Every structure is written in structure tokens, then in C-alpha cells.
Coordinates of C-alpha atoms in Angstrom, one line a residue:
Chain A
M29 CA -0.2 0.4 -0.2
T30 CA 1.4 3.3 -1.6
S31 CA 1.8 6.2 2.3
I32 CA -0.4 8.2 -0.1
Q33 CA -3.5 5.9 0.3
T34 CA -3.0 5.5 4.2
T35 CA -3.3 9.4 4.1
E36 CA -6.6 9.5 2.8
R37 CA -7.4 6.3 5.1
R38 CA -6.5 8.4 7.7
K39 CA -8.4 11.1 7.3
A40 CA -11.6 8.5 5.7
F41 CA -11.6 7.4 9.4
A42 CA -10.9 10.7 10.7
F43 CA -14.5 11.2 8.6
V44 CA -16.6 8.0 10.1
A45 CA -15.5 8.4 13.6
P46 CA -17.6 10.7 15.2
A47 CA -20.2 9.4 14.4
L48 CA -18.8 6.2 15.3
V49 CA -17.9 7.9 18.6
W50 CA -21.2 9.3 19.1
V51 CA -23.9 5.6 18.0
L52 CA -20.7 3.9 19.9
A53 CA -21.2 5.7 23.1
F54 CA -25.0 6.6 23.4
F55 CA -26.4 3.9 22.0
V56 CA -23.5 0.9 22.4
V57 CA -22.7 1.6 25.8
P58 CA -26.0 2.0 26.9
F59 CA -27.2 -1.3 24.9
A60 CA -24.3 -3.5 27.2
V61 CA -24.8 -1.6 29.9
M62 CA -28.8 -2.4 30.1
A63 CA -27.0 -5.6 29.4
A64 CA -25.5 -6.0 32.6
V65 CA -28.2 -4.4 34.5
S66 CA -30.5 -6.9 33.3
V67 CA -28.8 -9.8 35.4
S68 CA -28.2 -8.0 38.6
R69 CA -30.1 -7.9 41.2
M70 CA -32.4 -5.4 43.6
E71 CA -32.0 -5.9 47.1
G72 CA -33.7 -2.8 48.5
R73 CA -33.3 -0.1 46.6
D74 CA -29.5 -0.4 45.7
I75 CA -28.0 -3.0 42.7
V76 CA -26.1 -5.9 43.7
H77 CA -23.9 -6.4 40.1
G78 CA -23.1 -10.6 39.1
F79 CA -24.6 -12.6 37.1
F80 CA -27.9 -13.7 38.3
L81 CA -31.4 -14.5 36.1
D82 CA -33.2 -13.8 38.8
N83 CA -35.3 -11.6 36.1
Y84 CA -35.7 -13.4 33.6
I85 CA -36.5 -16.0 35.4
R86 CA -39.4 -14.2 37.4
F87 CA -40.8 -13.4 33.5
F88 CA -41.1 -16.3 32.7
A89 CA -42.8 -17.5 36.3
D90 CA -44.8 -14.1 36.9
P91 CA -47.9 -14.6 35.4
S92 CA -48.9 -11.0 35.5
L93 CA -45.6 -10.5 33.9
F94 CA -45.4 -13.5 31.3
K95 CA -49.8 -12.0 30.3
G96 CA -48.1 -8.5 28.9
L97 CA -45.2 -10.5 26.1
L98 CA -48.7 -12.6 25.1
I99 CA -50.6 -9.1 25.0
S100 CA -48.6 -8.2 22.8
L101 CA -48.0 -10.5 20.0
E102 CA -51.6 -11.0 19.8
I103 CA -52.3 -6.4 19.9
T104 CA -49.9 -6.7 18.0
G105 CA -50.8 -10.1 15.3
M106 CA -53.7 -8.7 14.7
V107 CA -52.7 -5.2 14.3
T108 CA -50.7 -6.2 11.3
V109 CA -52.9 -8.7 9.6
I110 CA -55.7 -5.9 9.7
S111 CA -53.2 -3.5 8.7
V112 CA -51.8 -4.9 5.4
L113 CA -55.4 -6.7 4.7
L114 CA -56.8 -2.9 5.2
A115 CA -53.8 -1.5 3.3
Y116 CA -53.6 -3.4 0.4
P117 CA -57.0 -2.9 -1.2
L118 CA -56.5 1.0 -1.0
A119 CA -53.1 0.9 -2.0
W120 CA -53.7 -1.2 -4.6
I121 CA -56.6 1.2 -6.0
I122 CA -54.4 4.2 -6.0
A123 CA -52.3 2.8 -7.7
M124 CA -54.5 1.0 -10.6
Q125 CA -57.5 2.9 -11.1
V126 CA -57.2 5.7 -9.6
P127 CA -56.0 8.5 -13.0
A128 CA -51.6 8.8 -13.1
R129 CA -51.9 12.6 -12.3
W130 CA -54.2 12.9 -8.9
Q131 CA -52.5 9.8 -7.3
R132 CA -50.1 12.0 -5.4
L133 CA -52.5 14.0 -4.1
A134 CA -54.3 10.9 -3.0
L135 CA -51.5 9.2 -1.3
M136 CA -51.0 12.3 -0.1
L137 CA -53.9 12.6 1.7
A138 CA -54.5 9.1 2.5
V139 CA -51.4 9.6 4.9
L140 CA -52.3 13.1 6.1
P141 CA -52.8 12.3 10.3
F142 CA -49.6 10.6 9.4
W143 CA -48.1 14.5 11.5
T144 CA -50.8 15.4 13.5
S145 CA -48.1 14.4 16.9
Y146 CA -48.7 10.7 17.6
V147 CA -49.6 11.5 21.0
V148 CA -52.6 13.3 20.6
R149 CA -53.8 11.4 17.5
S150 CA -54.4 8.5 20.2
Y151 CA -55.8 11.0 22.1
A152 CA -59.0 12.3 19.5
W153 CA -59.9 8.2 18.9
L154 CA -60.5 8.4 22.5
L155 CA -63.3 11.6 21.8
V156 CA -64.5 9.2 18.8
L157 CA -64.9 6.0 20.8
G158 CA -65.2 7.1 24.1
Q159 CA -68.2 7.2 26.6
N160 CA -69.7 10.3 25.0
G161 CA -67.7 9.7 22.1
V162 CA -68.8 11.2 18.5
I163 CA -70.0 6.9 17.7
N164 CA -71.7 6.0 20.7
K165 CA -73.9 9.3 19.8
A166 CA -74.0 8.3 16.9
L167 CA -75.9 5.2 17.4
M168 CA -77.8 6.1 20.0
G169 CA -78.9 9.0 18.6
M170 CA -80.1 6.3 15.0
G171 CA -81.9 4.7 17.5
L172 CA -78.5 0.9 16.4
I173 CA -78.2 0.7 20.7
A174 CA -79.4 1.6 24.2
A175 CA -76.7 2.1 26.4
P176 CA -73.1 3.7 25.4
L177 CA -70.8 0.3 24.0
E178 CA -67.5 0.1 26.2
I179 CA -64.7 0.8 23.2
A180 CA -62.5 3.0 24.9
S181 CA -60.4 1.7 27.4
T182 CA -60.5 -1.9 26.6
R183 CA -58.0 -3.9 23.3
T184 CA -60.3 -3.2 20.4
A185 CA -59.5 0.9 21.6
S186 CA -55.7 -0.2 21.4
V187 CA -56.0 -2.7 18.2
I188 CA -58.1 0.6 16.2
G189 CA -55.9 3.7 17.9
F190 CA -52.5 1.1 15.8
V191 CA -54.8 -0.1 13.1
H192 CA -55.7 3.4 11.8
F193 CA -51.8 4.3 12.3
F194 CA -50.6 1.5 10.6
V195 CA -52.7 1.1 7.5
M196 CA -50.9 4.6 6.5
L197 CA -48.1 3.6 6.7
L198 CA -48.0 0.1 5.1
T199 CA -50.4 2.0 2.0
L200 CA -47.5 3.9 1.4
T201 CA -44.8 1.6 1.0
I202 CA -47.3 -1.1 -0.5
Y203 CA -48.3 1.1 -2.8
S204 CA -44.3 2.2 -3.6
N205 CA -43.7 -1.1 -4.3
L206 CA -47.1 -1.9 -6.9
I207 CA -46.0 2.3 -9.3
Q208 CA -42.3 -0.1 -9.4
L209 CA -44.2 -3.3 -11.1
S210 CA -44.1 -3.0 -15.8
P211 CA -47.4 -2.7 -16.6
N212 CA -45.9 -5.2 -19.6
Y213 CA -46.4 -7.9 -16.1
A214 CA -49.5 -8.1 -16.2
R215 CA -50.1 -7.7 -19.5
A216 CA -48.5 -10.6 -20.5
A217 CA -50.5 -12.8 -18.2
A218 CA -54.3 -11.1 -19.5
D219 CA -52.6 -11.7 -22.8
L220 CA -51.8 -16.4 -22.1
G221 CA -55.3 -16.3 -20.9
A222 CA -55.3 -15.8 -16.9
S223 CA -58.3 -14.0 -15.9
A224 CA -58.1 -10.5 -13.7
F225 CA -58.0 -13.1 -10.0
S226 CA -55.2 -15.5 -11.4
T227 CA -53.0 -12.4 -12.3
F228 CA -53.2 -11.4 -9.2
R229 CA -52.0 -13.8 -7.5
H230 CA -49.9 -15.8 -9.5
V231 CA -48.2 -12.3 -10.2
I232 CA -49.2 -9.5 -8.7
L233 CA -48.8 -10.7 -5.0
P234 CA -45.8 -13.3 -5.8
L235 CA -43.8 -9.6 -6.8
T236 CA -45.6 -7.4 -4.3
L237 CA -44.6 -9.7 -1.1
P238 CA -41.7 -8.3 -0.1
G239 CA -42.3 -5.2 0.0
V240 CA -45.4 -6.3 2.1
V241 CA -43.2 -8.3 3.6
T242 CA -41.4 -5.0 5.0
G243 CA -44.3 -3.9 5.9
A244 CA -45.3 -6.1 8.1
F245 CA -42.0 -6.9 9.7
L246 CA -41.6 -2.3 10.8
T247 CA -45.8 -2.3 12.2
F248 CA -44.2 -5.5 14.3
V249 CA -40.8 -3.2 15.8
L250 CA -42.6 -0.7 15.8
C251 CA -46.4 -1.6 17.0
I252 CA -45.1 -4.5 19.6
G253 CA -42.7 -1.9 20.9
D254 CA -45.5 1.2 21.4
Y255 CA -46.9 2.8 25.2
I256 CA -48.3 5.4 23.8
T257 CA -50.8 4.0 22.1
P258 CA -52.6 1.3 24.6
Q259 CA -51.7 3.3 27.2
I260 CA -54.2 5.7 25.8
L261 CA -56.6 4.2 24.6
G262 CA -56.2 0.9 25.9
G263 CA -57.0 1.3 29.8
N264 CA -55.4 -0.2 32.6
N265 CA -57.1 -3.9 32.5
E266 CA -54.7 -5.7 30.1
L267 CA -50.8 -4.6 30.0
T268 CA -48.7 -4.1 27.4
L269 CA -45.4 -5.6 28.1
P270 CA -44.0 -2.0 26.6
Q271 CA -46.6 -0.9 29.8
L272 CA -44.8 -2.9 31.9
I273 CA -41.2 -1.8 31.4
M274 CA -42.7 2.0 32.2
L275 CA -44.5 0.4 35.3
Q276 CA -41.4 -1.1 36.7
L277 CA -39.7 1.9 36.1
G278 CA -42.1 4.4 37.6
R279 CA -43.5 2.9 40.3
R280 CA -40.8 0.7 41.4
G281 CA -38.3 1.8 40.4
D282 CA -36.4 -1.1 39.0
F283 CA -33.7 -1.2 36.7
P284 CA -32.8 -4.5 36.6
M285 CA -36.6 -6.0 35.8
A286 CA -37.4 -2.8 33.3
S287 CA -33.7 -3.7 31.8
A288 CA -34.7 -8.1 31.6
M289 CA -37.8 -7.1 30.0
S290 CA -36.7 -5.0 27.2
I291 CA -33.6 -7.8 26.3
I292 CA -36.9 -10.4 26.1
L293 CA -39.0 -7.8 24.0
M294 CA -35.4 -6.8 22.0
A295 CA -35.0 -11.5 21.1
V296 CA -38.7 -10.5 20.5
V297 CA -38.4 -8.4 17.1
T298 CA -35.3 -10.1 16.2
L299 CA -36.5 -13.1 16.3
A300 CA -39.5 -11.8 14.4
Y301 CA -36.8 -10.5 11.9
F302 CA -35.1 -13.8 11.4
A303 CA -39.0 -15.2 10.7
C304 CA -39.3 -13.5 7.4
A305 CA -35.1 -12.1 6.5
R306 CA -35.2 -13.6 3.2
W307 CA -38.1 -11.5 2.3
L308 CA -37.2 -8.4 3.6
K309 CA -35.5 -5.2 2.0
L310 CA -34.6 -2.9 4.5
D311 CA -32.6 -0.7 3.0
R312 CA -35.5 -0.2 0.5
V313 CA -38.2 1.0 3.1
Chain B
M25 CA -69.4 -3.0 -10.2
G26 CA -66.1 -3.0 -9.9
R27 CA -64.9 0.3 -10.7
V28 CA -68.0 1.2 -7.7
V29 CA -66.8 -1.1 -5.2
S30 CA -62.8 0.5 -5.7
W31 CA -64.9 3.9 -5.3
I32 CA -66.9 2.8 -2.1
Y33 CA -63.8 1.6 -0.5
L34 CA -61.5 4.5 -1.6
F35 CA -63.9 6.8 0.3
V36 CA -64.9 4.0 3.5
L37 CA -61.6 4.2 3.9
Y38 CA -60.3 8.2 3.7
G39 CA -63.4 8.3 7.0
F40 CA -61.7 5.9 8.8
I41 CA -58.1 8.1 8.1
F42 CA -59.3 11.0 8.8
L43 CA -62.1 11.1 11.3
P44 CA -60.0 11.2 14.3
V45 CA -58.3 14.0 13.4
A46 CA -61.9 15.2 11.5
V47 CA -63.5 15.0 15.5
L48 CA -60.2 16.2 16.9
V49 CA -60.2 19.7 14.7
L50 CA -64.2 20.4 15.1
F51 CA -64.4 20.0 18.8
S52 CA -61.7 22.2 19.2
F53 CA -64.3 25.0 18.5
Q54 CA -66.3 24.2 20.7
D55 CA -68.0 26.1 23.0
G56 CA -68.3 24.5 26.1
R57 CA -65.9 21.9 28.6
L58 CA -65.8 19.2 26.8
P59 CA -65.0 18.1 23.7
V60 CA -68.3 15.9 23.0
P61 CA -70.7 15.8 21.0
P62 CA -73.4 17.7 20.2
F63 CA -71.0 20.6 19.4
K64 CA -71.7 23.6 20.5
G65 CA -69.8 26.9 19.4
P66 CA -67.7 28.3 16.7
T67 CA -65.2 29.5 19.3
L68 CA -60.9 30.2 19.6
K69 CA -61.4 30.8 23.4
W70 CA -59.9 27.0 23.2
Y71 CA -57.1 27.9 20.9
E72 CA -56.7 31.9 23.5
A73 CA -56.3 29.9 26.4
V74 CA -53.9 27.8 24.6
L75 CA -51.9 30.2 22.8
G76 CA -51.9 31.5 26.5
N77 CA -50.7 29.2 28.5
G78 CA -47.3 29.2 29.9
D79 CA -45.7 25.4 29.9
L80 CA -47.3 25.1 26.7
M81 CA -45.2 27.4 24.7
A82 CA -42.4 26.7 26.6
A83 CA -43.0 23.1 26.0
L84 CA -43.1 24.7 22.1
G85 CA -39.7 26.5 22.3
N86 CA -38.4 23.4 23.6
S87 CA -39.6 21.3 21.5
F88 CA -38.9 23.5 18.3
L89 CA -34.6 23.3 19.6
V90 CA -34.0 20.2 20.5
A91 CA -35.7 19.3 17.0
L92 CA -32.9 21.7 15.1
L93 CA -30.1 21.5 17.2
S94 CA -30.0 17.3 17.1
S95 CA -31.2 17.1 13.5
G96 CA -28.7 19.3 12.6
M97 CA -26.1 16.9 14.7
A98 CA -27.2 13.7 12.6
L99 CA -27.5 15.5 9.7
F100 CA -24.0 16.8 10.5
L101 CA -23.2 13.3 11.4
G102 CA -24.6 11.1 9.1
F103 CA -22.6 13.3 6.2
L104 CA -19.3 13.0 7.1
A105 CA -19.8 9.5 7.7
A106 CA -21.6 9.1 4.6
H107 CA -18.7 10.8 2.9
A108 CA -16.2 9.2 4.0
L109 CA -17.9 5.3 3.3
S110 CA -18.4 6.0 0.3
R111 CA -15.3 7.2 -1.1
H112 CA -13.3 4.6 0.1
R113 CA -12.5 1.3 0.6
L114 CA -12.5 1.4 4.2
P115 CA -11.1 -2.3 6.6
G116 CA -14.0 -3.3 8.6
S117 CA -16.4 -0.5 6.2
V118 CA -19.4 -3.1 6.6
L119 CA -19.5 -3.3 9.6
M120 CA -19.3 0.8 10.3
R121 CA -22.7 0.3 7.7
G122 CA -24.3 -1.7 10.7
I123 CA -23.2 -0.3 13.2
L124 CA -24.5 3.4 12.0
I125 CA -27.9 1.5 11.0
A126 CA -28.1 0.0 14.9
P127 CA -30.1 2.1 16.2
M128 CA -32.9 1.5 13.7
T129 CA -33.4 -1.7 14.1
V130 CA -34.3 -0.9 18.3
S131 CA -37.3 0.8 19.5
Y132 CA -36.9 4.1 21.4
L133 CA -38.2 2.6 24.7
I134 CA -35.1 0.5 24.4
I135 CA -32.8 3.2 23.6
A136 CA -34.6 5.4 26.2
L137 CA -34.2 3.5 29.1
G138 CA -30.2 2.1 28.0
L139 CA -29.7 6.2 27.8
L140 CA -31.4 7.0 31.2
T141 CA -29.3 3.7 33.4
V142 CA -26.1 5.9 31.5
F143 CA -26.9 9.2 32.4
N144 CA -27.9 7.9 35.8
R145 CA -24.8 6.8 36.3
I146 CA -22.6 9.6 35.4
G147 CA -25.2 12.0 37.1
L148 CA -25.7 13.4 33.9
P149 CA -29.7 14.9 35.1
P150 CA -32.7 14.3 32.9
S151 CA -33.0 17.6 31.0
L152 CA -33.5 19.1 27.5
L153 CA -29.5 18.3 26.1
A154 CA -30.4 14.7 27.9
T155 CA -33.0 14.3 25.5
G156 CA -31.5 16.3 22.5
I157 CA -28.8 13.3 22.5
G158 CA -31.1 10.3 22.6
H159 CA -32.4 11.9 19.3
V160 CA -30.2 12.2 17.6
I161 CA -29.5 8.0 18.2
I162 CA -33.2 7.7 16.6
N163 CA -31.8 10.6 13.5
L164 CA -28.2 9.4 12.4
P165 CA -29.1 6.3 10.7
L166 CA -31.7 7.7 9.3
C167 CA -30.0 10.6 7.6
F168 CA -26.4 8.7 7.5
S169 CA -28.8 6.1 5.4
I170 CA -30.7 9.1 3.0
L171 CA -27.1 10.1 2.4
Y172 CA -25.0 7.2 1.6
A173 CA -27.3 6.6 -0.9
A174 CA -27.9 9.8 -2.4
M175 CA -24.0 9.8 -3.3
G176 CA -23.3 8.4 -6.4
D177 CA -20.5 8.3 -9.3
H178 CA -21.4 11.4 -10.8
Q179 CA -20.3 13.4 -7.4
K180 CA -17.3 11.2 -6.8
N181 CA -16.0 12.5 -10.2
A182 CA -16.4 16.0 -9.5
E183 CA -14.7 15.8 -6.1
R184 CA -11.8 14.1 -8.2
A185 CA -12.2 17.0 -10.4
A186 CA -11.9 19.6 -7.7
R187 CA -8.8 17.5 -5.5
D188 CA -6.9 17.6 -8.5
L189 CA -6.9 21.5 -8.7
G190 CA -5.8 21.2 -5.5
A191 CA -8.8 21.3 -3.0
S192 CA -8.8 21.0 0.4
E193 CA -10.3 18.2 1.9
A194 CA -12.4 20.4 3.5
K195 CA -12.9 22.8 0.7
V196 CA -14.2 19.6 -1.5
L197 CA -16.9 19.5 0.9
W198 CA -17.4 22.6 1.6
L199 CA -18.2 23.5 -1.4
V200 CA -18.9 21.1 -4.0
S201 CA -20.1 17.3 -2.4
A202 CA -22.6 19.1 0.0
P203 CA -23.9 21.7 -2.7
M204 CA -24.7 19.0 -4.8
L205 CA -26.7 17.1 -2.3
V206 CA -29.0 19.3 -0.8
A207 CA -31.6 18.4 -1.7
P208 CA -32.1 15.4 -0.1
M209 CA -30.0 16.8 3.1
L210 CA -33.0 19.1 3.5
A211 CA -35.5 15.8 3.3
A212 CA -33.0 13.9 5.6
F213 CA -32.8 17.4 7.9
F214 CA -36.9 17.9 8.1
L215 CA -37.1 13.9 8.1
S216 CA -34.9 14.1 11.6
V217 CA -37.0 17.5 12.8
T218 CA -40.5 15.8 12.3
F219 CA -39.4 12.7 13.8
S220 CA -37.6 14.1 16.7
W221 CA -40.6 17.0 17.4
D222 CA -42.9 13.9 17.0
E223 CA -40.4 11.8 20.2
F224 CA -42.3 10.7 23.0
I225 CA -41.1 7.9 25.2
I226 CA -37.6 9.5 24.9
A227 CA -38.4 12.9 25.9
F228 CA -40.3 11.4 28.7
L229 CA -38.0 9.5 30.7
L230 CA -35.3 11.6 29.8
T231 CA -36.6 14.8 31.0
R232 CA -37.6 16.4 34.3
F233 CA -37.9 20.5 34.3
D234 CA -38.3 21.3 31.3
V235 CA -40.0 19.1 29.0
T236 CA -40.9 18.7 25.4
L237 CA -44.4 19.5 24.0
P238 CA -45.4 15.8 23.4
V239 CA -44.1 15.5 27.4
E240 CA -46.5 18.2 28.4
I241 CA -49.4 17.3 26.4
W242 CA -49.0 13.9 27.9
S243 CA -49.6 15.6 31.1
M244 CA -52.7 17.6 30.4
L245 CA -54.0 14.0 29.5
R246 CA -54.0 13.7 32.4
S247 CA -56.9 15.6 33.6
G248 CA -59.3 14.6 30.8
L249 CA -61.2 15.5 27.6
S250 CA -59.9 19.2 27.0
P251 CA -61.4 21.3 23.9
K252 CA -57.6 22.5 25.0
T253 CA -56.3 19.2 24.0
N254 CA -57.8 19.5 20.7
A255 CA -57.1 23.2 20.1
I256 CA -53.0 22.4 20.4
G257 CA -53.3 19.0 18.7
S258 CA -54.7 21.0 16.1
L259 CA -52.5 23.5 15.9
V260 CA -49.6 21.4 15.9
F261 CA -51.6 19.3 13.0
L262 CA -51.4 22.1 11.0
A263 CA -48.5 23.3 11.0
S264 CA -47.0 20.1 10.3
I265 CA -48.7 20.2 7.5
S266 CA -47.5 23.4 6.5
I267 CA -44.3 23.0 6.8
L268 CA -45.5 19.2 4.7
I269 CA -46.6 20.8 1.6
V270 CA -43.8 23.6 1.0
L271 CA -41.2 20.4 1.4
E272 CA -43.3 18.9 -1.2
F273 CA -42.9 22.2 -3.6
T274 CA -39.6 23.0 -2.9
V275 CA -37.2 19.8 -2.2
F276 CA -39.5 17.0 -2.2
R277 CA -40.3 17.9 -6.6
K278 CA -36.6 18.4 -7.0
V279 CA -35.2 14.5 -4.7
R280 CA -37.5 13.6 -7.4
K281 CA -36.0 14.5 -10.2

């Protein structure tokens, strides 16, 4: 290697170094510390370091904690499936049936509420779903129900709030996939005698599957780690994993347990990643 | 027939998407104590209350400060790293790219908890500074990957020409590379600003006395439903939409070309 190359390289390292140091100091190191704390013990108010698996064992043995993981998984699974099923047709209609020059507007409108603050959006659903909310008032006004429906502070409300957010996100990702498809594929399938349905089933769907899986994975990751929506909309009957983590921090100041539960949350996300890794194209989101 | 079904579907889904926002905005004009039907009004008194509320306005200012500074930092660090990694074949560059992108794959709650643990130990109290550091972590991967993807070969040639003509590395960066990347840089910056601006959980765990807007709104929610919350929510929405429209007609149009 010539000395010019060496200086060049040294310079290049100098450019990467600040970003790298930042991420190491404020992400990698905190994560390592958190992992270390997760295997420590609380004795009174003090943290005793060591290698104890108490927190992990307690998590899986204590139904009130372990149930949080199950509830999170159930809600996230439901949200992911419903959101994909609602968003795909919407993206398809915008990409295939809305005239080309209106598509961008149609898409921007479809994701407009994205730009309200996240906290405010959950709050807005509370206004819609609450006891005196718009839906109950409307249904009672029409005489369809006698007493208000209990939607707010239930799992249903969390799911609705989540689905609202992720339908927007998925419409974006699926649309960008559909629009990249050359119309020649569909045309060729039609020329070869395929019906509209089998064209979709055997040509369009497989081609857009990577985009759908990527969007679904993002939905899974963001949904399972979210604290705000279940906290505002879900009430206190069924706590999700992030809610339980916050509970450990807030009421108990139990950092070891909160850390252990965070590591478990991350392990779940990692498993989900490997489950759909072969279809994921994260760099193309 | 298929067309009619499509339009009905479109209509229903748009209804679902817009319902909460419409309710939010409508009842911000509610002339009563509760933002629920029946609608009485309109009145602007809740907007007055919001604009006259010192805590809220302070939180708004804090949010702007944190969003602008942390996004600027993320953009700066991301630009330097993307420049170096796209121009030079460095040993371990795959690993370095992996480290820079890694925070993107972890939920904000975990990032916040990690920072809280470390800051507690080194004695950095919860503050806007702590929150800003966290926001750089969530936005750096974003800025880095946008800029890394945008640095193409024609820029490489222009940079080489400048270097051959005797420009220093700093001059190359400032006078050649950066101007060619204005559009993606603005896109990365404003995306970061929106993420930071709207981020809740890191700000919630890492601030105490000076809080950001989402945290302040959160504490307003504790006292129950109020048209005041609708008003501040509508204002935030209006601000984001305005920024978006400006961007649409300036930056993003260029990015797409």
C-alpha cells in the first residue's frame, strides 16, 4: 500500500469517527450496560451486580408479567394482519385505478393524519370511541343501541388506534411497490389467458410480497414496542409489555427488571426479523 | 361494478383515516367544557387559552430547540460518515455501516431506557440536553442512510476534479459535495425534525423540569378530555401540514428528479 493511500484512509476514518463514537457512546454502551443491569439484583433500593437470571426467571414464572408479552403479541399480530388486509386494496386502488395525475394527491391525503402528533392522534381516538364519544352518540342518536358501547379502555380501542396508524404506513410502502411494477407483467399474464384474479394471485401478489413483508415487519416492530397507544386507549385491564416496563421504572424504580424485559422485547423483535429475513428489503423502505 | 366497489372502498377507508382528525379539529372550536357531541360553538377561546399558556409555549420552544439542534447534529455526523464510507474502501466498512444503522432496529423505549441507565450513573440529570442526545441517536441512522444512498458516481468525479485542482478536503466537502446534495440533505434534515418533534418516550424518560411538547400534552391528558388539548393538537397538525406543503413544492420535487 502506498503512503498516499494510507493518509487517505486515515482521513476517511477521521470522517467516520465522530458518528461512530456517538453511536458507540450513546447506543452500544448503554445497551451493554442495560444488558448487565438485566442480570443484576435489586436488594432494597440498591442494584447488586453479578450474573443472576432472577429477573428472567421471574418474568416467565410470574403470570402477571408473562401475560404482558402474550397480550403484546396478540395485539401486534391482530394489528399487523388487519392493517395489511386494509392497506393492500387501498394502495392497489390508488396505484391502479386512480388517474395518474391524481395519485400523488390521493396518497398524500391517505397519509395526512400521519402528521398529527402521535400522542394527539391516540387522544383523538379517545374522543371518537369514548363513552360520550362520536360513535356512541351517533349510534344512540340513530336508535341502534340503547346504552353506550364500552370501546375505550379496551383492547379493541388499542387495535383501532394502531390500525389507523399502520394502514397509513403500509399504504405508503405497498403503493411504492405496486407503482414500480411494470404493467407488462399483467399484460403478459392477460395475453396468456389469465383471469384478473389469477393475474393478481400468481403475478402481482408474489412480486409485491417482499414489500408487504417489509411493511408488516415494520408494523410489528413499531407496534410491539409502543407505549402510548395502549396506555391512552387500552386502559389498565390488559397491560402490554412496554406498559409493564414503564410500570417497573415508574412505580418501583426496578431498573434490573425493566432492563430484562426490554431485552426480552428485543429478542422477540430479533426472532421476528429472522422469521421474515428472506423477504426483507429494509434498505428499500 | 368493480369500479364502484373500488370507489366505495376508497371512500370508507378515507373516512376511517380522517375520522379522528376531523373530530379533533371540530371540537377544538367547542363552546363548552367537553370536546364531545353535541357540537356547540364555534369559539376560538381554547386557542386563546393555548396561546396564553406559558407552560405549553415553553414546551413548544423546547421542542423546536431540541428538534433543530439534534437534527442538525445528526445531519452533520451522518454526512461526514456517509461521505467517507461511500468514497473510500475502508477495512471494516460493513461493520461500521452496521453500527451506524443499528439504532434504527431498536424500539425507542429501549434506547431511552439504556440512556437513562447510563446518564443516571454518570450523573447527567434528565434534561433537554439528554433528550437531544437521544434524538441524535434515532435520527443519525436515517440521515446516514439517506445521504449514503444519494452519493453517486458523478459526484465522485466532480470531487476528484476539485481535488486534482488543489482543493483541500474541507473545501471539497463544503464547495463541491454538499451543494450537490442539498435536496437529500434537506429531506433528511426535515424528516429528522419531524421525528424529533413528535418523539415522546425518550423525551418523557429523559426530561424533568423543561419538557418537550409531546410530554406537556401527555400531562394535559391526565386531567381528562378538554377542548384545549384539541386546540393544541390542531395547531401542531396545521404547523406540520404547512411545513409539508412547503417541502412538497420545494425540496421533494427536486429529490424526485
